[in-house]
XYZ file of C-alpha atoms in Angstrom:
729
model
C 40.118 -1.529 88.544
C 39.454 -0.783 84.889
C 42.277 -0.781 82.218
C 42.030 1.814 79.186
C 44.141 0.930 76.062
C 44.350 3.495 73.310
C 44.460 2.472 69.698
C 46.978 4.572 67.704
C 47.946 4.311 64.163
C 48.334 5.917 60.671
C 45.108 6.176 58.399
C 44.270 3.029 56.614
C 46.491 0.866 58.918
C 43.587 -1.104 59.862
C 42.875 0.457 63.071
C 39.029 0.703 62.666
C 38.874 -2.831 61.608
C 40.902 -3.877 64.712
C 38.659 -1.789 66.745
C 35.593 -3.425 65.504
C 37.112 -6.873 66.027
C 38.105 -6.260 69.678
C 34.712 -4.496 70.743
C 32.118 -5.990 68.342
C 28.800 -4.210 69.200
C 30.074 -2.878 72.712
C 30.731 0.626 71.320
C 29.596 4.031 71.873
C 30.299 7.106 69.948
C 30.481 10.749 71.039
C 32.678 13.672 70.593
C 36.156 14.518 72.218
C 35.653 17.171 74.972
C 35.931 20.702 73.687
C 36.217 19.597 69.997
C 33.974 18.401 67.246
C 35.894 15.274 66.348
C 34.267 11.788 66.799
C 35.425 9.884 69.794
C 34.861 6.033 69.717
C 35.197 3.787 72.684
C 34.098 0.256 73.382
C 34.549 -2.631 75.886
C 36.884 -5.547 75.033
C 35.024 -8.625 74.055
C 34.575 -10.988 77.243
C 36.128 -8.333 79.491
C 34.129 -5.363 80.457
C 36.884 -4.160 82.771
C 38.974 -3.091 79.652
C 38.091 -0.019 77.699
C 39.251 0.433 74.066
C 39.704 4.104 72.892
C 39.865 4.514 69.034
C 42.083 7.473 68.511
C 41.761 9.495 65.024
C 44.086 8.120 62.272
C 47.131 10.257 62.390
C 50.672 10.213 60.857
C 52.500 11.993 63.769
C 52.103 13.814 66.925
C 52.972 17.114 65.466
C 50.151 19.758 65.986
C 49.172 20.330 62.265
C 45.695 18.869 62.084
C 42.864 18.723 64.594
C 43.059 14.874 64.728
C 46.864 15.033 65.761
C 45.945 17.685 68.366
C 43.145 15.571 69.796
C 45.338 12.304 69.795
C 48.212 14.163 71.321
C 46.183 15.883 73.973
C 44.658 12.584 74.909
C 47.917 10.687 75.289
C 49.606 13.498 77.355
C 46.617 14.630 79.664
C 44.351 11.381 79.905
C 47.429 9.092 79.933
C 45.808 5.564 79.059
C 47.351 2.534 80.698
C 48.724 1.403 77.431
C 48.960 2.045 73.765
C 48.264 -0.393 71.040
C 50.132 0.913 68.142
C 48.811 -0.450 64.739
C 51.376 -0.663 62.141
C 50.786 -1.470 58.444
C 53.151 -4.341 57.907
C 53.278 -3.676 54.140
C 54.664 -0.080 54.828
C 56.736 -0.216 57.872
C 58.904 2.771 57.242
C 56.158 5.347 56.895
C 54.324 3.879 59.948
C 57.143 3.684 62.132
C 57.634 7.521 62.287
C 54.452 7.732 64.606
C 55.732 4.828 66.375
C 58.993 6.584 67.488
C 56.857 9.385 68.839
C 54.665 7.167 70.778
C 57.562 5.437 72.440
C 58.718 8.743 73.845
C 55.559 9.344 75.776
C 56.596 6.967 78.520
C 53.229 4.963 78.205
C 53.632 1.249 77.654
C 53.481 0.307 74.153
C 52.487 -2.897 72.298
C 53.067 -2.712 68.706
C 50.580 -4.753 66.452
C 52.088 -5.166 63.050
C 48.816 -5.678 60.815
C 48.135 -7.166 57.438
C 50.517 -9.873 57.900
C 48.530 -12.087 55.535
C 49.616 -9.688 52.635
C 53.112 -9.488 53.945
C 53.583 -13.415 53.944
C 51.795 -13.537 50.529
C 54.112 -11.240 49.071
C 57.055 -13.405 50.343
C 58.473 -10.716 52.752
C 59.652 -11.542 56.199
C 59.283 -9.325 59.196
C 61.763 -10.384 62.085
C 59.558 -9.618 64.985
C 62.248 -10.424 67.477
C 64.584 -7.863 66.052
C 61.931 -5.442 65.731
C 61.121 -5.613 69.291
C 64.658 -5.599 70.378
C 65.646 -2.381 68.480
C 62.394 -0.481 69.255
C 62.199 -1.518 73.016
C 58.551 -2.586 73.062
C 56.553 -5.603 72.652
C 55.753 -6.669 69.180
C 52.938 -8.937 67.917
C 51.644 -9.840 64.410
C 48.130 -9.607 63.594
C 45.692 -9.642 60.580
C 42.676 -7.546 61.689
C 40.619 -8.300 58.536
C 40.847 -12.041 59.326
C 40.849 -11.827 63.081
C 44.234 -13.485 63.515
C 45.959 -12.514 66.764
C 43.757 -9.652 67.633
C 42.870 -10.794 71.044
C 46.358 -11.673 71.820
C 47.512 -8.159 71.019
C 44.929 -6.661 73.294
C 45.773 -9.141 75.981
C 49.376 -8.291 75.740
C 48.445 -4.558 76.041
C 46.295 -5.395 79.093
C 48.988 -7.382 80.909
C 51.476 -4.613 80.298
C 49.130 -2.062 81.588
C 48.605 -4.062 84.754
C 52.292 -4.442 85.418
C 52.541 -0.525 85.506
C 55.776 -1.120 83.540
C 56.922 2.354 82.193
C 57.996 2.498 78.631
C 61.698 2.942 78.153
C 62.475 4.523 75.005
C 65.732 3.252 73.321
C 65.644 5.448 70.311
C 69.144 6.988 70.098
C 69.605 10.267 68.338
C 73.108 11.238 67.038
C 75.321 12.230 69.847
C 75.402 15.864 69.252
C 71.473 15.904 69.119
C 71.335 13.430 72.102
C 73.544 15.879 74.191
C 71.109 18.916 73.512
C 68.125 16.742 74.396
C 69.667 15.649 77.711
C 70.399 19.209 78.606
C 66.756 20.063 77.820
C 65.631 17.253 79.970
C 67.417 18.603 82.960
C 65.492 21.870 82.671
C 62.028 20.069 82.767
C 61.655 19.839 86.528
C 57.861 20.198 86.458
C 57.339 17.463 83.921
C 56.972 13.872 84.861
C 60.140 11.748 84.260
C 58.415 9.521 81.703
C 57.239 12.496 79.585
C 60.537 14.399 79.595
C 61.954 12.935 76.452
C 58.709 13.817 74.492
C 58.750 17.421 75.817
C 62.433 17.738 75.279
C 62.084 16.730 71.499
C 59.191 19.286 71.168
C 61.183 22.137 72.730
C 63.996 21.216 70.575
C 61.742 21.496 67.516
C 60.436 24.703 68.915
C 56.896 23.390 68.929
C 55.252 26.462 70.373
C 51.691 24.758 70.272
C 52.702 22.287 72.851
C 55.285 24.129 74.932
C 53.976 27.667 75.090
C 53.457 27.374 78.769
C 57.088 26.288 79.390
C 59.862 28.710 79.766
C 62.709 28.416 77.383
C 66.109 28.563 78.903
C 68.628 30.880 76.959
C 71.510 28.577 77.349
C 69.357 25.636 75.620
C 68.374 28.142 72.761
C 71.872 28.861 72.102
C 72.831 25.139 71.980
C 70.011 24.579 69.588
C 71.140 27.570 67.477
C 74.721 26.401 67.191
C 73.493 22.879 66.399
C 71.360 24.204 63.539
C 74.420 26.240 62.217
C 76.537 23.154 62.535
C 74.245 20.898 60.697
C 73.022 23.477 58.347
C 69.329 22.744 58.901
C 66.332 23.865 61.217
C 65.618 22.076 64.433
C 62.504 20.408 63.115
C 64.226 18.830 60.052
C 67.068 17.619 62.084
C 64.778 15.640 64.403
C 62.831 14.345 61.140
C 66.053 13.125 59.650
C 67.285 11.500 62.774
C 64.106 9.677 63.249
C 64.110 8.519 59.629
C 67.942 7.353 59.886
C 66.861 5.399 62.908
C 63.853 3.824 61.231
C 65.943 3.028 58.138
C 68.491 1.251 60.347
C 65.634 -0.652 62.107
C 64.109 -1.771 58.902
C 67.337 -3.015 57.427
C 67.750 -5.395 60.429
C 64.178 -6.333 60.826
C 62.694 -6.497 57.386
C 63.693 -9.084 54.629
C 61.997 -8.257 51.254
C 61.664 -10.843 48.702
C 60.509 -8.589 45.855
C 63.257 -6.974 44.086
C 63.575 -3.130 44.520
C 61.749 -1.250 41.857
C 59.462 -4.144 40.851
C 55.714 -3.313 40.911
C 53.581 -4.946 43.485
C 50.060 -6.250 42.380
C 48.484 -3.063 43.842
C 50.992 -0.893 41.736
C 50.027 -2.671 38.561
C 46.068 -2.079 39.141
C 46.795 1.376 40.098
C 48.474 2.049 36.825
C 45.270 1.512 35.265
C 42.645 2.654 37.587
C 44.543 5.952 38.625
C 45.723 6.584 34.954
C 45.543 10.132 33.996
C 43.157 9.311 30.893
C 41.352 6.105 32.242
C 40.707 6.994 35.843
C 37.540 8.987 35.278
C 35.884 6.781 32.733
C 36.662 3.755 35.108
C 35.173 5.744 38.019
C 32.115 6.638 35.907
C 31.640 2.881 34.872
C 31.918 1.676 38.364
C 29.446 4.146 39.810
C 26.980 3.420 36.801
C 27.393 -0.299 37.755
C 26.761 0.269 41.372
C 23.548 2.347 40.849
C 22.539 -0.010 37.897
C 22.679 -3.019 40.306
C 21.179 -1.138 43.220
C 18.175 0.420 41.462
C 17.660 -1.488 38.221
C 18.338 -4.985 38.621
C 19.011 -6.858 42.046
C 17.834 -3.955 44.203
C 15.002 -3.084 41.720
C 13.734 -6.783 41.818
C 13.750 -6.994 45.584
C 12.072 -3.511 46.040
C 9.308 -4.530 43.535
C 8.770 -7.713 45.592
C 8.761 -5.488 48.827
C 6.399 -2.949 47.310
C 4.011 -5.317 45.477
C 4.236 -8.233 48.026
C 5.161 -7.254 51.687
C 3.574 -3.757 51.369
C 1.037 -4.787 48.633
C -1.561 -7.500 48.035
C 0.974 -10.254 48.933
C 3.042 -12.761 47.389
C 3.454 -16.635 46.723
C 5.808 -18.388 49.137
C 7.957 -20.855 47.084
C 5.340 -20.349 44.304
C 2.804 -22.346 46.353
C 1.299 -20.614 49.461
C -0.353 -17.302 49.072
C 1.113 -15.032 51.711
C -0.960 -11.611 52.142
C 0.841 -8.494 52.312
C 1.040 -6.165 55.383
C -1.886 -3.731 54.275
C -4.177 -6.689 53.802
C -3.365 -8.202 57.137
C -3.787 -4.865 58.849
C -7.029 -4.053 57.132
C -8.411 -7.637 57.940
C -7.454 -6.997 61.639
C -9.065 -3.599 61.884
C -12.263 -4.778 60.241
C -12.427 -7.640 62.599
C -12.239 -5.265 65.628
C -14.868 -2.998 64.339
C -12.277 -0.194 64.302
C -13.455 3.397 63.988
C -13.405 4.658 60.277
C -10.892 7.515 61.163
C -8.663 5.299 63.032
C -8.749 2.755 60.247
C -7.943 5.539 57.635
C -4.997 6.734 59.953
C -3.513 3.365 60.106
C -4.143 2.184 56.339
C -3.971 5.411 54.401
C -1.440 7.217 56.779
C 0.929 4.943 58.620
C 0.963 1.730 56.416
C 0.875 3.797 53.203
C 3.390 6.498 54.050
C 5.872 4.363 55.939
C 5.354 1.287 53.907
C 6.103 3.305 50.759
C 9.543 4.268 52.370
C 10.381 0.793 53.897
C 9.673 -0.735 50.462
C 12.964 0.728 49.101
C 15.016 -0.701 51.927
C 16.298 -3.604 49.669
C 17.531 -1.082 47.125
C 19.365 0.934 49.956
C 20.903 -2.140 51.572
C 22.169 -3.345 48.050
C 23.793 0.130 47.448
C 25.366 0.030 50.915
C 26.782 -3.404 50.437
C 28.465 -2.305 47.073
C 29.823 0.775 48.594
C 31.155 -0.997 51.620
C 32.954 -3.490 49.364
C 34.463 -0.542 47.235
C 35.607 1.051 50.534
C 36.886 -2.229 51.946
C 38.972 -3.335 48.992
C 40.769 0.075 48.796
C 39.175 1.466 45.578
C 37.342 4.548 47.235
C 40.903 5.496 48.631
C 42.054 5.732 44.947
C 38.712 7.810 44.134
C 39.839 10.487 46.581
C 43.260 10.662 44.868
C 41.526 10.816 41.374
C 39.001 13.578 42.672
C 42.005 15.435 44.222
C 43.484 15.879 40.693
C 40.127 17.293 39.412
C 39.021 19.208 42.471
C 42.293 20.948 42.840
C 41.778 22.506 39.346
C 38.544 23.923 40.540
C 39.668 25.199 43.849
C 38.933 22.341 46.186
C 41.199 19.797 47.875
C 40.976 15.992 47.497
C 40.041 16.083 51.198
C 36.739 17.648 50.299
C 35.995 14.316 48.599
C 36.169 12.285 51.795
C 33.042 14.006 53.416
C 31.249 13.578 50.247
C 32.117 9.986 50.123
C 30.841 9.522 53.728
C 27.779 11.484 52.571
C 26.608 8.658 50.429
C 25.496 6.971 53.474
C 24.001 9.974 55.303
C 24.398 13.735 54.988
C 24.943 14.218 58.769
C 28.262 12.176 59.136
C 29.286 13.626 55.770
C 29.063 17.238 56.920
C 30.844 16.381 60.320
C 33.779 14.901 58.354
C 34.580 18.227 57.022
C 36.216 18.904 60.340
C 39.306 17.208 59.068
C 40.020 20.035 56.471
C 42.447 22.583 58.206
C 41.697 25.397 55.634
C 38.378 27.245 57.044
C 37.445 28.498 53.664
C 37.845 24.912 52.192
C 36.020 23.613 55.029
C 33.044 25.954 54.644
C 32.793 25.223 50.856
C 32.938 21.562 51.538
C 30.141 21.779 54.121
C 27.966 23.818 51.570
C 28.477 21.243 48.832
C 28.674 17.891 50.651
C 24.922 17.262 50.477
C 24.688 17.536 46.618
C 25.970 13.963 46.621
C 22.892 11.550 46.781
C 22.666 10.193 50.206
C 20.911 6.845 51.247
C 17.582 8.889 52.099
C 17.539 10.277 48.415
C 17.945 6.825 46.957
C 13.991 6.140 47.254
C 13.302 9.375 45.332
C 15.939 8.245 42.626
C 14.442 4.720 42.405
C 10.829 5.953 42.557
C 11.519 8.436 39.776
C 13.412 5.995 37.604
C 10.873 3.205 38.045
C 7.529 4.924 38.007
C 8.421 7.673 35.476
C 11.226 6.375 33.362
C 10.201 2.732 33.215
C 13.342 1.710 35.102
C 15.721 3.313 32.698
C 19.248 2.379 33.758
C 20.691 5.852 33.118
C 18.516 7.806 35.707
C 20.032 6.650 38.901
C 23.614 6.950 37.922
C 22.899 10.444 36.252
C 21.746 11.578 39.730
C 25.214 10.833 41.140
C 27.099 12.755 38.480
C 24.582 15.751 38.838
C 25.773 16.007 42.315
C 29.415 15.743 41.251
C 28.842 18.437 38.625
C 27.104 20.686 41.057
C 30.193 20.405 43.469
C 32.618 21.021 40.640
C 30.692 24.119 39.238
C 29.957 25.421 42.801
C 33.861 24.958 43.587
C 34.736 27.167 40.537
C 32.027 29.726 41.072
C 32.628 30.112 44.982
C 36.471 30.327 44.622
C 36.180 33.221 42.463
C 34.644 35.172 45.246
C 36.482 37.066 48.002
C 34.888 34.878 50.815
C 36.460 31.642 49.385
C 39.567 32.993 47.392
C 42.921 31.258 47.968
C 44.778 28.081 47.160
C 43.286 24.765 48.218
C 44.712 22.757 51.267
C 47.438 20.205 50.279
C 46.308 16.661 50.460
C 48.189 13.760 51.253
C 47.072 10.277 52.021
C 48.070 6.694 52.355
C 46.707 4.351 49.533
C 46.141 0.893 51.125
C 47.045 -2.237 49.384
C 44.117 -3.790 47.410
C 42.613 -6.676 49.355
C 39.309 -8.580 49.450
C 37.196 -7.347 52.351
C 35.652 -9.957 54.646
C 31.982 -10.718 54.487
C 31.521 -9.722 57.998
C 33.014 -6.248 57.665
C 30.911 -5.498 54.587
C 27.557 -6.676 56.201
C 28.525 -4.630 59.458
C 28.979 -1.500 57.355
C 25.830 -2.171 55.348
C 23.895 -2.812 58.436
C 25.107 0.198 60.386
C 24.033 2.494 57.609
C 20.896 0.751 56.632
C 19.720 0.447 60.357
C 19.940 4.072 60.720
C 17.613 4.435 57.661
C 15.080 1.893 59.042
C 15.115 3.756 62.431
C 14.407 7.042 60.937
C 11.306 5.460 59.122
C 10.214 4.160 62.357
C 10.610 7.692 63.991
C 10.723 10.875 61.851
C 8.930 9.182 58.869
C 6.138 7.829 61.234
C 5.377 11.117 62.799
C 5.523 12.918 59.331
C 3.265 10.456 57.707
C 0.768 11.085 60.756
C 0.920 14.714 60.188
C 0.597 14.529 56.348
C -2.491 12.219 56.864
C -4.109 14.408 59.320
C -3.737 17.695 57.277
C -4.762 15.931 54.004
C -7.843 13.997 55.521
C -9.149 16.808 57.630
C -10.418 20.345 56.607
C -12.720 23.067 57.415
C -16.294 21.896 56.490
C -19.107 24.212 57.594
C -16.797 26.217 59.928
C -15.694 23.013 61.701
C -12.603 20.729 61.340
C -14.028 17.465 59.867
C -12.816 14.492 57.793
C -13.152 15.543 54.186
C -14.397 13.247 51.310
C -11.587 14.386 48.829
C -7.891 15.293 49.399
C -8.514 18.561 47.436
C -10.573 19.852 50.362
C -8.143 19.224 53.162
C -5.682 21.592 55.028
C -2.548 20.117 53.136
C -4.310 20.787 49.668
C -4.929 24.439 50.632
C -1.410 24.771 51.863
C -0.006 22.967 48.724
C -2.200 25.138 46.404
C -0.794 28.325 48.048
C 2.937 27.527 47.204
C 2.448 25.442 44.212
C 2.922 28.391 41.831
C 6.479 28.771 43.110
C 7.292 25.317 41.375
C 5.213 25.904 38.127
C 8.079 27.122 36.079
C 9.994 23.860 37.056
C 7.196 21.777 35.463
C 5.497 20.248 38.637
C 3.208 23.161 39.763
C 0.499 20.687 41.098
C 0.015 20.819 44.929
C 0.778 17.285 45.675
C 4.399 17.473 44.165
C 4.892 20.873 46.032
C 3.757 19.543 49.326
C 6.127 16.484 48.744
C 9.166 18.579 48.150
C 8.418 20.618 51.255
C 8.031 17.587 53.465
C 11.297 16.367 52.216
C 12.962 18.906 54.182
C 12.121 16.996 57.366
C 13.503 13.903 55.924
C 14.187 13.110 52.243
C 12.332 9.864 52.646
C 9.251 11.806 53.393
C 8.986 12.504 49.528
C 8.153 9.051 48.686
C 6.039 8.623 51.947
C 4.077 11.696 50.983
C 3.402 10.390 47.552
C 2.401 7.137 49.031
C -0.303 8.908 50.994
C -1.471 11.437 48.392
C -1.510 8.917 45.480
C -2.609 6.049 47.109
C -5.424 7.328 49.230
C -8.629 7.792 47.097
C -7.494 6.841 43.601
C -6.773 3.224 44.903
C -9.839 3.074 46.724
C -11.914 3.925 43.744
C -10.413 2.004 40.880
C -7.804 -0.166 42.322
C -4.878 1.238 40.067
C -1.289 1.151 41.028
C -0.181 4.065 43.262
C 2.849 4.813 41.123
C 0.903 4.599 38.074
C -1.198 7.608 39.361
C 2.028 9.243 40.075
C 3.343 8.815 36.614
C 0.035 10.163 35.172
C 0.807 13.499 37.059
C 4.236 14.249 35.503
C 5.735 14.472 32.162
C 9.196 12.789 31.881
C 11.042 16.290 31.770
C 9.002 17.464 34.722
C 9.925 14.220 36.558
C 13.565 14.769 36.010
C 13.271 18.495 37.061
C 11.681 17.302 40.334
C 14.375 14.821 40.813
C 17.156 17.311 40.348
C 15.461 19.822 42.723
C 15.272 17.305 45.525
C 18.982 16.277 44.947
C 20.451 19.616 45.147
C 18.051 21.645 47.453
C 18.591 22.158 51.160
C 19.068 18.773 52.875
C 16.910 17.358 55.743
C 16.523 19.016 59.157
C 19.097 16.701 60.567
C 21.709 17.706 58.106
C 20.688 21.265 58.462
C 21.383 21.003 62.038
C 24.916 19.410 61.329
C 25.481 22.409 58.754
C 24.551 24.873 61.569
C 26.814 23.359 64.115
C 29.976 23.120 61.858
C 29.514 26.583 60.513
C 28.833 27.839 64.199
C 27.550 31.062 62.616
C 23.999 31.891 61.628
C 25.083 34.001 58.652
C 27.179 31.244 57.138
C 24.439 28.629 57.877
C 21.725 30.722 56.074
C 24.228 31.276 53.141
C 24.723 27.575 52.746
C 21.050 26.841 52.857
C 20.048 29.691 50.565
C 22.951 28.870 48.030
C 21.807 25.059 47.824
C 18.043 26.021 47.312
C 18.603 28.756 44.796
C 21.103 26.491 42.825
C 18.492 23.635 42.915
C 15.796 25.942 41.753
C 17.959 27.472 38.840
C 19.123 24.124 37.654
C 15.630 22.423 37.784
C 14.121 25.452 35.960
C 16.733 25.205 33.085
C 16.314 21.257 32.985
C 12.427 21.633 32.450
C 12.459 24.811 30.131
C 15.409 23.467 27.923
C 13.954 20.090 27.926
C 10.478 21.149 26.969
C 11.833 22.973 24.149
C 13.984 20.229 22.853
C 11.112 17.763 23.021
C 8.714 20.003 20.850
C 7.409 22.348 23.549
C 6.694 26.124 23.095
C 9.242 28.938 23.594
C 7.926 31.010 26.202
C 8.755 33.519 29.210
C 10.218 30.579 31.257
C 12.388 29.829 28.303
C 13.884 33.257 28.305
C 14.455 33.263 32.194
C 16.370 30.018 31.692
C 18.591 31.473 29.077
C 19.273 34.432 31.315
C 20.112 32.143 34.178
C 22.444 30.011 31.903
C 24.416 33.295 30.724
C 24.629 34.357 34.303
C 25.879 30.914 35.332
C 28.431 30.689 32.538
C 29.743 34.080 33.240
C 30.419 33.107 37.009
C 31.922 29.796 35.801
C 34.466 31.326 33.167
C 35.029 34.714 34.491
C 38.723 35.496 35.392
C 40.078 34.725 38.704
C 40.238 38.047 40.762
C 43.837 39.165 41.411
C 44.916 38.879 45.091
C 46.951 41.606 46.634
C 49.469 39.074 48.236
C 49.777 35.475 47.280
C 52.031 34.994 50.359
C 48.856 34.908 52.604
C 47.727 31.824 50.827
C 50.849 29.777 51.337
C 50.807 27.205 54.027
C 53.037 24.389 55.312
C 51.732 21.047 56.208
C 53.752 18.295 57.852
C 53.039 14.852 57.281
C 55.285 12.150 58.849
C 57.447 15.117 59.461
C 58.046 16.068 55.948
C 56.818 19.376 54.597
C 54.800 19.639 51.541
């Protein structure tokens, strides 16, 4: 018979690292029944009978966030066989608040004190025996990052689950509180005995969200009211204080700190610099510039040049000695040897190899970017960035919580949009969904790299600037939208745990890089492949003499006719040729299609005739200003179909969905028009109608940006109370 173990812990306690260490590749991801929060499950390594369920990272079982609701409902209704409670050993006091609630559920609990390598390094000592004695549960020490003790913790939980031993909660509240709780427990006749303490506490706290189906006994209400009057506090605060007094007592008996109280840790010393009010933003800008510079202009650029010119080009020299032909050469030789039909040869070479190869050629840059982002996340810096951005976003009407989806969106816009679920405030959540895809995702990196390399000679400022164009779009959108009735109101409070800085393991960094990179490669093998076949067919075939035939020139194909019909729309943006217009439209299917489309359209007949480089032909079709305008439009406009689908699901409303897509597209068009028109004037161009339109758009934009905040009828509607670890903020 199978055993189910639930992983529960605070955010940044190392829960995900432990889950990966216990399950390896035996994972599957879905959604919790009835709600759109990610559900991760996996089989324990070496034991397929044990299922590990990774609960969302939470601070308590109080129903204030969707994650807390999901975790609490799962534990109460599904009743896993055991709970593996992951606790950050460097911050026991905060983490033990959730532990005291888990121990009240009546489910066997094994506490895994994580980050013991950091605890030992600091000279602190956690007396595990004392901790286990006072908490009344098994306690083990682990280092999920280094893989120390992780399987022992899982096996302890498995053994405890199989023994069917019920968890005995030994947490003693003050006598007067305990008396009321015992009275409540006697009234809970329909509740299983092992769950009675948890429900008694929730009834004491008047937690209507979990006890609304249970009848309150008037005598109990009187007892709680009298106790509140005697202790001069509300019921929830009484329980919170009781928990912390208990936790403080446990900490005093179980933790011996070497470091003097008030002395700064290494992480605190680093934070005094990287989160400094004045230095934080310049440091963040420098870090992101370095990330994109290495990914696009140096290491990633060199690897991509090798891939484009060697693997997907004429070939390369192995160890500088042996000539190795590129994939196009090998494929062409094979097709020639088997006397392949001309149309099929064109499909394979000019369609599939040229299109998919153009996209896959940028995989090295993408992998380098994902490695660097994984390192920043793993060492703890990106958690600081969320804290830094909260300080900025809050001034413009957004919460720091909005940056978390945007951070996730650097890999792919779909999970970025889905991550907005963690934002409780509906207005903030909708605004985050609308703006998340402004951050360049992995699919947009090939476009950035292509423009930077082919049209700006690899200039180091182009790629980082694209990131900050996205940030600027988010901030400006936040200011403008918050001044409308639809989004008016205070941003949601933002509280998060900042983990201690540590060196991430190579395995975790590579795993993160591969998970993100593999999704990009799979897309190239499916969506991009089908798209390039469609692009090849519509560009290679057209109406000749009333019949559909293969055309001699791309200008005669179906795609050219479609492109010429819409190209005028983009003329004010500086790239009104049909090839660029078609590339921008195909980018709506998948952003990588922009590069694949260019690979087909600029590598079809030009290369066949004169042998010139594909990207050289592309560069000849754009001015530098028009190229940057094209880049900005593709960064800010409506995302790919997959991300649009995610937006539609998260909005759950057609009007909001079309508002989001319309806003993104209109903003992209307006910004790109201004970039081209003003850029042309500044570089010696003429002042025309387009310039006047750009000036008018700028005036409207500045008015929307700096107009006064509309007065609200009542500010009380915007006030909210959020509980984290039982403390209201």
